[in-house]
Short mmCIF file of C-alpha atoms and ligand atoms in Angstrom, two decimals:
data_model
loop_
_atom_site.label_atom_id
_atom_site.label_comp_id
_atom_site.label_asym_id
_atom_site.label_seq_id
_atom_site.Cartn_x
_atom_site.Cartn_y
_atom_site.Cartn_z
CA MET K 1 -25.39 17.24 4.89
CA GLN K 2 -21.48 17.31 5.01
CA ARG K 3 -20.23 15.07 8.19
CA ASP K 4 -17.07 16.06 10.03
CA ILE K 5 -13.34 13.73 9.60
CA ILE K 6 -9.74 14.42 10.99
CA ALA K 7 -7.61 13.99 7.82
CA GLY K 8 -3.91 12.37 8.39
CA ILE K 9 -1.06 12.69 6.16
CA ASP K 10 2.60 11.04 6.75
CA ILE K 11 4.96 11.97 4.26
CA GLY K 12 8.38 10.10 2.79
CA GLY K 13 10.82 10.26 0.48
CA THR K 14 8.88 7.67 -1.62
CA LYS K 15 5.60 8.39 -0.94
CA ILE K 16 2.85 10.43 0.56
CA ALA K 17 0.02 8.54 2.45
CA VAL K 18 -3.16 10.65 3.16
CA ALA K 19 -6.24 8.98 5.44
CA PHE K 20 -9.84 10.41 6.75
CA ALA K 21 -10.86 9.02 9.84
CA SER K 22 -14.51 9.64 11.78
CA THR K 23 -13.92 12.14 14.65
CA ALA K 24 -14.47 8.78 16.73
CA GLY K 25 -11.24 7.38 15.29
CA GLU K 26 -12.38 5.00 12.95
CA MET K 27 -10.05 5.85 9.03
CA PHE K 28 -13.05 5.04 6.43
CA PHE K 29 -9.96 6.37 3.38
CA LYS K 30 -6.83 5.27 2.95
CA THR K 31 -4.23 6.36 -0.94
CA ARG K 32 -1.42 7.11 -1.41
CA PHE K 33 1.14 8.40 -4.21
CA PRO K 34 4.06 8.78 -5.15
CA THR K 35 6.39 11.74 -3.61
CA GLN K 36 8.14 12.88 -6.63
CA THR K 37 10.57 14.52 -4.35
CA GLU K 38 12.26 16.25 -8.19
CA ARG K 39 8.92 18.56 -8.34
CA GLY K 40 10.38 20.67 -4.96
CA ALA K 41 8.18 21.28 -1.79
CA ARG K 42 6.12 23.91 -2.88
CA ASN K 43 4.29 21.63 -5.69
CA ILE K 44 4.60 19.29 -3.94
CA TRP K 45 2.71 20.32 -1.18
CA ASN K 46 0.51 22.43 -3.00
CA ASP K 47 -0.55 19.27 -4.97
CA THR K 48 -0.97 17.07 -2.10
CA LEU K 49 -3.13 19.82 -0.25
CA ALA K 50 -5.79 20.76 -3.53
CA ARG K 51 -5.82 16.31 -3.58
CA ILE K 52 -7.12 16.21 -0.19
CA GLY K 53 -9.64 19.09 -0.47
CA ARG K 54 -11.36 17.04 -3.81
CA LEU K 55 -10.73 14.14 -1.75
CA ALA K 56 -12.66 15.05 0.80
CA GLU K 57 -15.11 16.68 -1.57
CA GLU K 58 -15.83 12.92 -3.11
CA ALA K 59 -16.58 11.97 0.60
CA ASN K 60 -18.66 14.40 1.27
CA ALA K 61 -17.04 15.64 3.81
CA ARG K 62 -15.50 18.18 5.97
CA ILE K 63 -12.44 18.12 7.57
CA ILE K 64 -11.94 20.05 11.31
CA ALA K 65 -8.17 18.76 11.56
CA ILE K 66 -5.21 17.41 10.27
CA GLY K 67 -2.27 15.43 11.45
CA ILE K 68 0.66 15.64 9.61
CA GLY K 69 3.89 13.39 9.86
CA CYS K 70 7.16 14.36 8.59
CA GLY K 71 10.28 12.82 8.74
CA GLY K 72 12.62 15.06 11.27
CA PRO K 73 14.01 17.14 12.01
CA LEU K 74 11.32 20.12 12.44
CA ASN K 75 9.73 22.19 15.26
CA ARG K 76 6.83 21.39 16.08
CA ALA K 77 5.96 24.59 17.32
CA ARG K 78 7.41 26.79 14.50
CA GLY K 79 5.17 23.79 12.39
CA VAL K 80 8.25 23.79 10.83
CA ILE K 81 10.11 20.53 8.85
CA LEU K 82 13.83 21.82 9.06
CA SER K 83 15.87 19.41 6.78
CA PRO K 84 14.62 16.18 5.96
CA PRO K 85 18.01 13.79 4.66
CA ASN K 86 14.90 11.90 2.95
CA LEU K 87 13.09 15.11 1.77
CA PRO K 88 16.04 16.87 -0.31
CA GLY K 89 14.66 20.97 -0.67
CA TRP K 90 12.46 20.20 1.90
CA ASP K 91 14.19 22.44 4.19
CA GLU K 92 12.81 25.45 6.52
CA PHE K 93 9.98 24.44 4.58
CA PRO K 94 7.19 26.12 6.60
CA ILE K 95 4.56 23.01 6.27
CA VAL K 96 1.66 24.29 8.88
CA GLU K 97 1.52 27.91 7.63
CA LEU K 98 0.93 26.62 4.18
CA THR K 99 -1.22 23.90 5.03
CA ARG K 100 -3.54 26.24 7.29
CA ALA K 101 -3.66 28.52 4.00
CA LYS K 102 -6.16 26.23 2.36
CA PHE K 103 -7.68 24.42 5.35
CA ASP K 104 -8.08 26.99 8.14
CA VAL K 105 -7.71 24.19 10.91
CA PRO K 106 -6.08 22.82 13.40
CA ILE K 107 -3.01 20.86 12.51
CA VAL K 108 -0.65 19.43 14.46
CA LEU K 109 3.02 18.51 13.03
CA ASP K 110 5.04 15.80 14.38
CA ASN K 111 7.84 13.04 13.08
CA ASP K 112 6.89 10.41 11.57
CA ALA K 113 9.07 7.75 13.88
CA ASN K 114 6.82 9.44 16.76
CA ALA K 115 3.70 9.24 14.81
CA ALA K 116 4.27 5.20 13.77
CA ALA K 117 5.19 4.58 17.53
CA LEU K 118 1.55 6.96 18.61
CA GLY K 119 -0.30 5.07 15.59
CA GLU K 120 1.43 0.98 17.34
CA LEU K 121 0.68 2.38 20.43
CA ARG K 122 -3.11 3.30 20.13
CA TYR K 123 -3.90 0.74 16.66
CA GLY K 124 -1.23 -1.90 16.62
CA ALA K 125 1.27 -4.87 18.68
CA GLY K 126 0.81 -1.70 21.41
CA ARG K 127 -2.78 -1.58 21.98
CA GLY K 128 -3.69 -1.40 25.96
CA LEU K 129 -0.09 -0.59 27.07
CA GLN K 130 1.49 2.51 28.48
CA ASN K 131 5.02 2.73 28.07
CA LEU K 132 6.84 1.57 24.67
CA VAL K 133 9.09 2.64 22.35
CA TYR K 134 9.70 1.97 19.00
CA ILE K 135 12.36 1.58 16.30
CA THR K 136 12.11 1.51 12.25
CA ILE K 137 14.49 0.02 11.06
CA SER K 138 14.66 0.81 7.16
CA THR K 139 17.36 2.95 4.78
CA GLY K 140 17.56 4.34 7.96
CA ILE K 141 16.82 3.60 11.96
CA GLY K 142 14.28 5.93 13.17
CA GLY K 143 12.21 5.91 17.02
CA GLY K 144 9.88 6.99 18.72
CA VAL K 145 9.66 6.51 22.34
CA ILE K 146 6.30 6.70 25.02
CA VAL K 147 6.20 6.94 28.28
CA ASN K 148 2.17 7.30 29.94
CA GLU K 149 0.95 7.05 26.67
CA LYS K 150 2.44 10.44 25.70
CA VAL K 151 6.00 10.69 23.31
CA VAL K 152 8.59 12.00 25.07
CA HIS K 153 9.83 14.91 22.21
CA GLY K 154 12.92 16.02 25.04
CA VAL K 155 14.66 18.82 24.06
CA GLY K 156 14.69 20.23 20.21
CA ASP K 157 12.19 17.99 19.55
CA GLY K 158 15.42 15.69 20.01
CA GLY K 159 13.62 12.50 22.33
CA GLY K 160 13.64 9.19 20.35
CA GLU K 161 16.34 9.35 17.76
CA ILE K 162 17.20 5.93 18.15
CA GLY K 163 19.41 5.67 15.29
CA HIS K 164 21.67 7.28 16.64
CA LEU K 165 22.62 5.09 19.58
CA THR K 166 26.66 5.19 20.04
CA ILE K 167 27.06 1.49 19.24
CA LEU K 168 30.81 1.17 17.95
CA PRO K 169 32.56 4.63 19.41
CA ASP K 170 35.06 4.72 16.73
CA GLY K 171 32.77 3.22 14.01
CA VAL K 172 32.01 5.23 10.57
CA GLU K 173 31.91 8.80 10.64
CA CYS K 174 27.51 8.99 10.63
CA LYS K 175 25.55 12.00 8.90
CA CYS K 176 24.77 13.38 12.30
CA GLY K 177 28.21 13.88 12.60
CA ALA K 178 29.11 11.50 15.65
CA ARG K 179 30.41 7.78 14.83
CA GLY K 180 29.84 4.16 14.98
CA CYS K 181 25.73 5.63 15.55
CA LEU K 182 22.64 2.59 14.73
CA GLU K 183 22.29 4.20 11.69
CA MET K 184 25.57 3.28 10.67
CA LEU K 185 26.21 -0.14 11.44
CA ALA K 186 22.06 -1.70 11.00
CA SER K 187 19.61 0.20 9.16
CA GLY K 188 19.36 -1.63 5.48
CA THR K 189 21.67 0.89 3.71
CA ASN K 190 24.18 -0.05 5.90
CA VAL K 191 23.56 -3.76 6.29
CA ALA K 192 24.35 -4.07 2.23
CA ARG K 193 26.98 -1.45 2.80
CA ARG K 194 29.33 -4.04 5.27
CA ALA K 195 28.36 -6.91 3.22
CA ARG K 196 29.55 -5.26 -0.34
CA GLU K 197 32.76 -4.15 2.41
CA ARG K 198 32.99 -7.88 2.78
CA LEU K 199 33.18 -9.51 -0.13
CA GLN K 200 35.13 -6.80 -2.03
CA THR K 201 38.10 -8.91 0.15
CA GLY K 202 37.40 -11.50 -2.48
CA ALA K 203 35.45 -14.11 0.20
CA PRO K 204 33.26 -16.34 -2.15
CA SER K 205 29.95 -16.61 -1.04
CA LEU K 206 26.26 -16.95 -2.34
CA MET K 207 25.66 -13.34 -2.03
CA LEU K 208 27.23 -12.74 -5.61
CA GLU K 209 25.35 -15.32 -7.42
CA MET K 210 22.06 -14.08 -5.79
CA ALA K 211 22.67 -10.13 -6.25
CA GLY K 212 24.25 -10.69 -9.60
CA GLY K 213 27.69 -8.62 -8.38
CA ILE K 214 28.86 -7.15 -5.18
CA GLU K 215 27.19 -3.24 -6.68
CA ARG K 216 23.98 -5.28 -6.26
CA VAL K 217 23.85 -6.48 -3.16
CA THR K 218 21.30 -5.32 -0.44
CA ALA K 219 20.16 -5.79 3.03
CA GLN K 220 17.56 -8.34 1.54
CA THR K 221 20.44 -10.64 -0.28
CA VAL K 222 22.16 -11.10 3.59
CA SER K 223 19.74 -11.97 5.19
CA ASP K 224 18.22 -14.72 1.93
CA ALA K 225 21.66 -16.34 1.99
CA ALA K 226 21.61 -16.26 5.41
CA ARG K 227 19.17 -18.65 5.33
CA ALA K 228 20.61 -20.63 2.73
CA GLY K 229 23.57 -20.69 4.36
CA ASP K 230 25.63 -18.98 3.58
CA ALA K 231 29.01 -17.95 5.44
CA ILE K 232 29.66 -14.74 5.21
CA ALA K 233 26.03 -13.77 4.89
CA ARG K 234 25.31 -15.33 8.14
CA GLU K 235 28.35 -14.00 9.87
CA ILE K 236 26.88 -10.18 8.46
CA TRP K 237 23.21 -10.51 10.12
CA ASP K 238 24.66 -12.34 13.40
CA GLU K 239 26.80 -9.16 13.80
CA THR K 240 23.81 -7.09 12.63
CA VAL K 241 21.23 -8.36 15.31
CA ARG K 242 24.17 -8.27 17.58
CA TYR K 243 24.98 -4.14 16.97
CA ILE K 244 20.83 -3.72 17.51
CA ALA K 245 20.27 -5.63 20.52
CA ILE K 246 22.81 -3.51 22.37
CA GLY K 247 20.40 -0.29 20.94
CA VAL K 248 17.33 -2.06 22.26
CA ASN K 249 19.78 -3.38 25.54
CA ASP K 250 20.69 0.32 26.74
CA ILE K 251 16.66 1.58 25.91
CA ILE K 252 14.95 -1.30 27.86
CA VAL K 253 17.61 -0.07 30.97
CA THR K 254 17.25 3.78 30.39
CA LEU K 255 13.24 3.10 30.35
CA ALA K 256 12.17 -0.27 30.86
CA PRO K 257 8.85 -0.09 29.02
CA GLN K 258 6.52 -2.65 28.55
CA ALA K 259 7.67 -3.18 24.64
CA VAL K 260 9.67 -2.74 22.15
CA ILE K 261 7.61 -2.86 18.96
CA LEU K 262 10.48 -2.82 15.62
CA GLY K 263 9.05 -1.95 11.85
CA GLY K 264 10.18 -0.63 8.62
CA GLY K 265 11.03 -2.70 5.68
CA VAL K 266 13.64 -4.75 7.51
CA MET K 267 11.49 -6.12 9.92
CA ALA K 268 9.96 -8.11 6.78
CA THR K 269 11.84 -10.83 7.88
CA GLY K 270 10.18 -11.30 10.41
CA GLU K 271 11.38 -14.17 13.26
CA GLN K 272 14.91 -14.35 11.35
CA LEU K 273 15.65 -11.41 13.12
CA LEU K 274 13.20 -11.33 16.13
CA GLU K 275 14.04 -14.59 17.55
CA PRO K 276 18.22 -13.98 17.96
CA LEU K 277 17.21 -10.34 18.94
CA ARG K 278 14.94 -11.38 22.08
CA ALA K 279 17.74 -14.16 23.03
CA GLU K 280 20.82 -11.70 22.37
CA VAL K 281 18.33 -8.95 24.68
CA LYS K 282 18.03 -11.43 27.18
CA ARG K 283 21.67 -12.19 27.64
CA ARG K 284 22.37 -8.50 28.07
CA VAL K 285 20.15 -7.52 30.21
CA LYS K 286 20.33 -8.19 33.78
CA ILE K 287 19.41 -5.62 36.19
CA LEU K 288 15.57 -5.89 35.38
CA PRO K 289 13.02 -8.48 34.92
CA VAL K 290 14.21 -8.17 30.53
CA LYS K 291 11.65 -10.88 30.01
CA GLU K 292 8.82 -8.84 31.31
CA VAL K 293 9.09 -6.52 28.62
CA GLN K 294 7.92 -7.69 24.87
CA ILE K 295 10.17 -7.41 21.96
CA LEU K 296 7.63 -7.51 19.47
CA PRO K 297 7.00 -6.26 15.44
CA ALA K 298 5.01 -3.74 14.31
CA ALA K 299 0.86 -4.99 13.75
CA LEU K 300 0.39 -2.57 11.40
CA GLY K 301 3.18 -2.65 8.83
CA GLY K 302 3.57 0.39 6.67
CA ASP K 303 0.55 2.22 7.70
CA SER K 304 2.01 2.80 11.87
CA GLY K 305 2.89 6.16 10.21
CA ILE K 306 -0.40 7.17 8.67
CA TYR K 307 -2.35 6.41 11.15
CA GLY K 308 -0.50 7.87 13.72
CA ALA K 309 -1.16 11.53 11.41
CA LEU K 310 -4.63 10.19 12.03
CA ILE K 311 -4.29 10.69 15.12
CA LEU K 312 -2.04 13.60 15.37
CA GLY K 313 -5.39 15.03 13.82
CA GLN K 314 -7.94 13.82 16.19
CA ASP K 315 -5.01 14.89 19.19
CA ALA K 316 -5.65 18.67 17.11
CA HIS K 317 -9.25 18.57 17.39
CA GLN K 318 -9.35 18.00 20.43
CA ALA K 319 -6.77 20.21 21.90
CA SER K 320 -9.05 23.05 20.00
CA LYS K 321 -12.34 21.67 21.47
CA LYS K 322 -10.86 22.20 24.91
CA ALA K 323 -9.11 25.52 24.03
CA ASN K 324 -12.85 26.64 23.31
CA VAL K 325 -14.85 25.49 26.21
ZN1 ZN T 1 24.29 9.42 13.39
#
Protein backbone atom coordinates (compact mmCIF):
# COMPACT_ATOMS: atom_id res chain seq x y z
CA MET A 1 0.00 0.00 0.00
CA GLN A 2 1.20 3.50 -0.78
CA ARG A 3 2.02 5.63 2.21
CA ASP A 4 1.01 9.27 2.51
CA ILE A 5 3.86 11.76 2.48
CA ILE A 6 4.57 15.50 2.52
CA ALA A 7 6.86 16.99 -0.16
CA GLY A 8 9.06 20.05 0.40
CA ILE A 9 10.72 22.04 -2.38
CA ASP A 10 13.37 24.72 -1.79
CA ILE A 11 14.10 26.75 -4.92
CA GLY A 12 17.40 28.61 -5.04
CA GLY A 13 19.25 30.47 -7.77
CA THR A 14 21.78 27.67 -8.18
CA LYS A 15 20.08 24.58 -6.71
CA ILE A 16 16.65 23.13 -6.13
CA ALA A 17 16.26 20.81 -3.15
CA VAL A 18 13.41 18.32 -2.81
CA ALA A 19 12.61 16.32 0.33
CA PHE A 20 9.91 13.94 1.50
CA ALA A 21 8.66 13.51 5.05
CA SER A 22 6.15 11.29 6.78
CA THR A 23 2.91 12.95 7.86
CA ALA A 24 4.45 13.00 11.37
CA GLY A 25 7.16 15.31 10.02
CA GLU A 26 10.07 12.89 9.77
CA MET A 27 12.25 13.54 6.71
CA PHE A 28 13.20 10.29 4.97
CA PHE A 29 14.45 11.44 1.58
CA LYS A 30 16.34 14.45 0.25
CA THR A 31 17.94 15.34 -3.07
CA ARG A 32 19.38 18.40 -4.82
CA PHE A 33 19.89 19.29 -8.46
CA PRO A 34 21.08 22.38 -10.37
CA THR A 35 18.40 25.03 -11.10
CA GLN A 36 19.80 25.85 -14.58
CA THR A 37 18.03 29.22 -14.66
CA GLU A 38 18.92 29.64 -18.36
CA ARG A 39 16.31 26.97 -19.22
CA GLY A 40 13.44 29.24 -18.22
CA ALA A 41 10.94 29.04 -15.38
CA ARG A 42 8.31 26.84 -17.04
CA ASN A 43 10.75 24.21 -18.29
CA ILE A 44 12.50 24.06 -14.96
CA TRP A 45 9.25 23.76 -13.05
CA ASN A 46 7.72 21.12 -15.33
CA ASP A 47 10.86 19.02 -15.03
CA THR A 48 10.98 19.49 -11.27
CA LEU A 49 7.37 18.34 -10.85
CA ALA A 50 7.91 15.36 -13.16
CA ARG A 51 10.99 14.42 -11.18
CA ILE A 52 9.07 14.68 -7.89
CA GLY A 53 6.33 12.46 -9.33
CA ARG A 54 8.90 9.82 -10.30
CA LEU A 55 10.64 9.99 -6.92
CA ALA A 56 7.33 9.54 -5.08
CA GLU A 57 6.50 6.57 -7.27
CA GLU A 58 9.89 4.99 -6.53
CA ALA A 59 9.23 5.51 -2.81
CA ASN A 60 5.78 3.91 -3.27
CA ALA A 61 4.32 7.04 -1.75
CA ARG A 62 1.39 9.34 -2.37
CA ILE A 63 2.03 13.07 -1.98
CA ILE A 64 -0.77 14.61 0.10
CA ALA A 65 0.60 18.14 0.61
CA ILE A 66 3.43 20.31 -0.74
CA GLY A 67 5.43 23.15 0.77
CA ILE A 68 7.44 25.46 -1.49
CA GLY A 69 10.13 27.87 -0.34
CA CYS A 70 11.43 30.31 -2.94
CA GLY A 71 13.35 33.58 -3.13
CA GLY A 72 11.01 36.56 -2.87
CA PRO A 73 9.35 38.86 -3.48
CA LEU A 74 6.28 36.72 -3.84
CA ASN A 75 2.55 36.84 -3.14
CA ARG A 76 1.51 33.97 -0.89
CA ALA A 77 -2.23 34.49 -1.23
CA ARG A 78 -2.07 34.36 -5.05
CA GLY A 79 0.64 31.71 -5.04
CA VAL A 80 2.74 33.78 -7.43
CA ILE A 81 6.47 34.48 -7.50
CA LEU A 82 6.88 38.16 -8.40
CA SER A 83 10.41 39.12 -9.45
CA PRO A 84 13.13 37.27 -7.56
CA PRO A 85 16.57 38.79 -8.24
CA ASN A 86 18.25 35.36 -8.04
CA LEU A 87 15.79 33.71 -10.47
CA PRO A 88 15.79 35.77 -13.66
CA GLY A 89 12.69 35.14 -15.79
CA TRP A 90 10.49 33.98 -12.88
CA ASP A 91 8.49 37.21 -12.90
CA GLU A 92 4.76 36.80 -12.13
CA PHE A 93 5.26 33.04 -12.13
CA PRO A 94 2.05 31.24 -10.99
CA ILE A 95 3.91 28.48 -9.22
CA VAL A 96 1.07 27.21 -7.02
CA GLU A 97 -1.42 26.96 -9.90
CA LEU A 98 1.13 25.09 -12.06
CA THR A 99 1.97 22.75 -9.19
CA ARG A 100 -1.69 22.06 -8.51
CA ALA A 101 -2.23 21.12 -12.17
CA LYS A 102 0.15 18.20 -11.56
CA PHE A 103 -0.55 17.46 -7.87
CA ASP A 104 -4.05 18.36 -6.76
CA VAL A 105 -3.18 18.68 -3.07
CA PRO A 106 -2.91 21.50 -0.49
CA ILE A 107 0.11 23.69 -1.30
CA VAL A 108 1.73 26.44 0.76
CA LEU A 109 4.25 28.90 -0.70
CA ASP A 110 6.52 31.16 1.33
CA ASN A 111 9.80 32.94 0.85
CA ASP A 112 12.91 30.86 1.40
CA ALA A 113 14.26 32.86 4.34
CA ASN A 114 10.92 32.58 6.18
CA ALA A 115 10.96 28.86 5.48
CA ALA A 116 14.54 28.60 6.77
CA ALA A 117 13.51 30.46 9.94
CA LEU A 118 10.76 27.88 10.48
CA GLY A 119 13.24 25.07 9.79
CA GLU A 120 15.57 26.37 12.49
CA LEU A 121 12.65 26.91 14.89
CA ARG A 122 11.31 23.36 14.69
CA TYR A 123 14.35 21.28 13.79
CA GLY A 124 17.45 23.41 14.37
CA ALA A 125 19.07 25.94 16.70
CA GLY A 126 15.70 27.40 17.73
CA ARG A 127 14.07 24.22 19.03
CA GLY A 128 12.04 24.95 22.15
CA LEU A 129 11.95 28.71 21.51
CA GLN A 130 8.92 30.83 20.60
CA ASN A 131 10.52 34.05 19.37
CA LEU A 132 13.53 34.23 17.10
CA VAL A 133 15.00 36.05 14.16
CA TYR A 134 16.84 34.17 11.43
CA ILE A 135 19.35 35.96 9.24
CA THR A 136 20.98 34.39 6.20
CA ILE A 137 24.18 36.00 4.96
CA SER A 138 25.39 34.74 1.60
CA THR A 139 25.44 36.50 -1.79
CA GLY A 140 22.50 38.52 -0.42
CA ILE A 141 21.06 38.95 3.08
CA GLY A 142 17.61 37.65 3.94
CA GLY A 143 15.72 37.02 7.11
CA GLY A 144 12.68 35.61 8.82
CA VAL A 145 11.00 36.82 12.01
CA ILE A 146 9.21 34.32 14.24
CA VAL A 147 6.90 35.60 16.97
CA ASN A 148 4.96 33.11 19.09
CA GLU A 149 6.19 30.32 16.78
CA LYS A 150 4.68 31.99 13.70
CA VAL A 151 6.33 33.81 10.80
CA VAL A 152 5.60 37.55 10.74
CA HIS A 153 4.58 38.18 7.12
CA GLY A 154 3.27 41.71 7.38
CA VAL A 155 2.08 44.03 4.63
CA GLY A 156 2.79 42.69 1.13
CA ASP A 157 4.42 39.63 2.70
CA GLY A 158 7.36 41.98 3.26
CA GLY A 159 8.19 41.16 6.90
CA GLY A 160 11.71 40.12 7.82
CA GLU A 161 13.55 41.91 4.99
CA ILE A 162 16.54 42.28 7.26
CA GLY A 163 18.94 42.78 4.35
CA HIS A 164 17.31 46.15 3.81
CA LEU A 165 17.73 47.61 7.29
CA THR A 166 19.37 51.01 6.84
CA ILE A 167 22.88 50.90 8.26
CA LEU A 168 24.46 53.94 6.54
CA PRO A 169 21.87 56.65 5.75
CA ASP A 170 23.84 57.94 2.74
CA GLY A 171 25.51 54.68 1.76
CA VAL A 172 25.68 52.90 -1.58
CA GLU A 173 22.40 52.57 -3.47
CA CYS A 174 20.76 49.15 -3.16
CA LYS A 175 18.80 47.31 -5.85
CA CYS A 176 15.71 47.88 -3.67
CA GLY A 177 16.12 51.61 -4.38
CA ALA A 178 17.15 52.66 -0.86
CA ARG A 179 20.63 53.57 0.33
CA GLY A 180 23.06 52.00 2.77
CA CYS A 181 21.12 48.74 3.23
CA LEU A 182 22.77 46.01 5.32
CA GLU A 183 22.95 43.78 2.23
CA MET A 184 24.98 46.43 0.36
CA LEU A 185 27.59 46.33 3.11
CA ALA A 186 27.73 42.88 4.62
CA SER A 187 26.57 40.26 2.10
CA GLY A 188 29.36 38.06 0.74
CA THR A 189 29.22 39.89 -2.58
CA ASN A 190 29.51 43.27 -0.92
CA VAL A 191 32.24 42.31 1.54
CA ALA A 192 34.24 41.36 -1.57
CA ARG A 193 33.28 44.62 -3.31
CA ARG A 194 34.41 46.71 -0.32
CA ALA A 195 37.71 44.82 -0.18
CA ARG A 196 38.33 45.31 -3.91
CA GLU A 197 37.60 49.03 -3.63
CA ARG A 198 40.10 49.32 -0.79
CA LEU A 199 42.73 47.40 -2.75
CA GLN A 200 42.25 49.62 -5.80
CA THR A 201 43.87 52.45 -3.83
CA GLY A 202 47.12 50.48 -4.25
CA ALA A 203 47.41 49.41 -0.62
CA PRO A 204 49.60 46.33 -0.11
CA SER A 205 47.72 43.28 1.13
CA LEU A 206 48.01 39.51 1.38
CA MET A 207 44.63 39.34 -0.34
CA LEU A 208 46.15 40.11 -3.78
CA GLU A 209 48.41 37.09 -3.58
CA MET A 210 45.83 34.83 -1.98
CA ALA A 211 43.16 35.56 -4.59
CA GLY A 212 45.48 36.00 -7.59
CA GLY A 213 44.43 39.57 -8.41
CA ILE A 214 42.00 42.23 -7.23
CA GLU A 215 39.10 41.00 -9.36
CA ARG A 216 39.27 37.54 -7.82
CA VAL A 217 38.97 38.68 -4.22
CA THR A 218 35.93 37.14 -2.50
CA ALA A 219 34.48 37.32 1.03
CA GLN A 220 36.36 34.07 1.67
CA THR A 221 39.65 35.81 0.71
CA VAL A 222 38.85 38.58 3.18
CA SER A 223 38.15 36.19 6.06
CA ASP A 224 41.20 34.03 5.27
CA ALA A 225 43.51 37.06 5.01
CA ALA A 226 42.05 38.57 8.19
CA ARG A 227 42.84 35.33 10.04
CA ALA A 228 46.36 35.45 8.62
CA GLY A 229 46.78 38.93 10.14
CA ASP A 230 46.47 41.10 7.02
CA ALA A 231 45.72 44.66 8.17
CA ILE A 232 43.33 45.69 5.38
CA ALA A 233 41.42 42.41 5.49
CA ARG A 234 41.04 42.79 9.24
CA GLU A 235 39.73 46.30 8.80
CA ILE A 236 37.17 45.11 6.24
CA TRP A 237 36.20 42.18 8.49
CA ASP A 238 35.85 44.35 11.62
CA GLU A 239 33.74 46.84 9.69
CA THR A 240 31.55 43.98 8.42
CA VAL A 241 31.03 42.73 11.97
CA ARG A 242 30.12 46.27 13.04
CA TYR A 243 27.57 46.66 10.24
CA ILE A 244 25.93 43.33 11.07
CA ALA A 245 25.98 44.25 14.78
CA ILE A 246 24.10 47.49 14.05
CA GLY A 247 21.44 45.48 12.21
CA VAL A 248 21.24 42.88 14.98
CA ASN A 249 21.04 45.72 17.54
CA ASP A 250 18.00 47.15 15.76
CA ILE A 251 16.36 43.74 15.56
CA ILE A 252 16.96 43.02 19.25
CA VAL A 253 15.68 46.35 20.55
CA THR A 254 12.57 46.06 18.34
CA LEU A 255 11.61 42.45 19.01
CA ALA A 256 13.63 41.31 22.05
CA PRO A 257 13.78 37.78 20.58
CA GLN A 258 15.09 34.79 22.52
CA ALA A 259 17.63 34.16 19.78
CA VAL A 260 19.15 35.60 16.65
CA ILE A 261 20.21 32.70 14.42
CA LEU A 262 22.68 33.25 11.60
CA GLY A 263 22.95 31.05 8.52
CA GLY A 264 24.12 31.31 4.91
CA GLY A 265 27.49 30.84 3.22
CA VAL A 266 29.30 33.59 5.12
CA MET A 267 28.58 31.69 8.35
CA ALA A 268 31.15 29.10 7.26
CA THR A 269 33.53 31.50 9.03
CA GLY A 270 31.86 30.46 12.32
CA GLU A 271 33.35 31.99 15.43
CA GLN A 272 35.47 34.39 13.37
CA LEU A 273 32.21 36.26 12.81
CA LEU A 274 30.14 35.18 15.82
CA GLU A 275 32.57 35.95 18.63
CA PRO A 276 33.23 39.62 17.75
CA LEU A 277 29.58 40.00 16.74
CA ARG A 278 28.36 38.87 20.17
CA ALA A 279 30.80 41.27 21.85
CA GLU A 280 29.80 44.21 19.64
CA VAL A 281 26.06 43.56 20.11
CA LYS A 282 26.58 43.37 23.87
CA ARG A 283 28.40 46.71 23.75
CA ARG A 284 25.60 48.34 21.76
CA VAL A 285 22.36 47.06 23.28
CA LYS A 286 21.75 48.76 26.63
CA ILE A 287 17.98 49.03 26.90
CA LEU A 288 17.19 45.38 27.64
CA PRO A 289 18.93 42.33 29.16
CA VAL A 290 20.88 41.47 26.00
CA LYS A 291 22.69 38.53 27.65
CA GLU A 292 19.36 36.70 27.52
CA VAL A 293 19.36 36.96 23.71
CA GLN A 294 21.36 34.09 22.23
CA ILE A 295 23.30 34.71 19.02
CA LEU A 296 23.66 31.29 17.43
CA PRO A 297 24.81 29.67 14.20
CA ALA A 298 22.08 27.88 12.23
CA ALA A 299 22.12 24.20 13.21
CA LEU A 300 20.84 22.86 9.89
CA GLY A 301 23.39 24.65 7.69
CA GLY A 302 22.33 24.57 4.05
CA ASP A 303 19.30 22.42 4.94
CA SER A 304 17.36 25.06 6.95
CA GLY A 305 15.36 25.94 3.82
CA ILE A 306 14.37 22.41 2.83
CA TYR A 307 13.33 21.57 6.39
CA GLY A 308 11.29 24.76 6.31
CA ALA A 309 9.63 23.76 3.02
CA LEU A 310 8.56 20.48 4.63
CA ILE A 311 7.04 22.44 7.52
CA LEU A 312 5.09 24.55 5.01
CA GLY A 313 3.82 21.29 3.51
CA GLN A 314 2.90 20.07 6.97
CA ASP A 315 1.03 23.33 7.60
CA ALA A 316 -0.82 22.95 4.29
CA HIS A 317 -1.85 19.44 5.31
CA GLN A 318 -3.01 20.52 8.79
CA ALA A 319 -4.97 23.47 7.43
CA SER A 320 -6.80 21.27 4.91
CA LYS A 321 -7.60 18.70 7.60
CA LYS A 322 -9.14 21.44 9.74
CA ALA A 323 -11.06 22.84 6.80
CA ASN A 324 -12.55 19.37 6.13
CA VAL A 325 -13.72 18.75 9.70
ZN1 LIG B 1 17.90 47.53 0.02
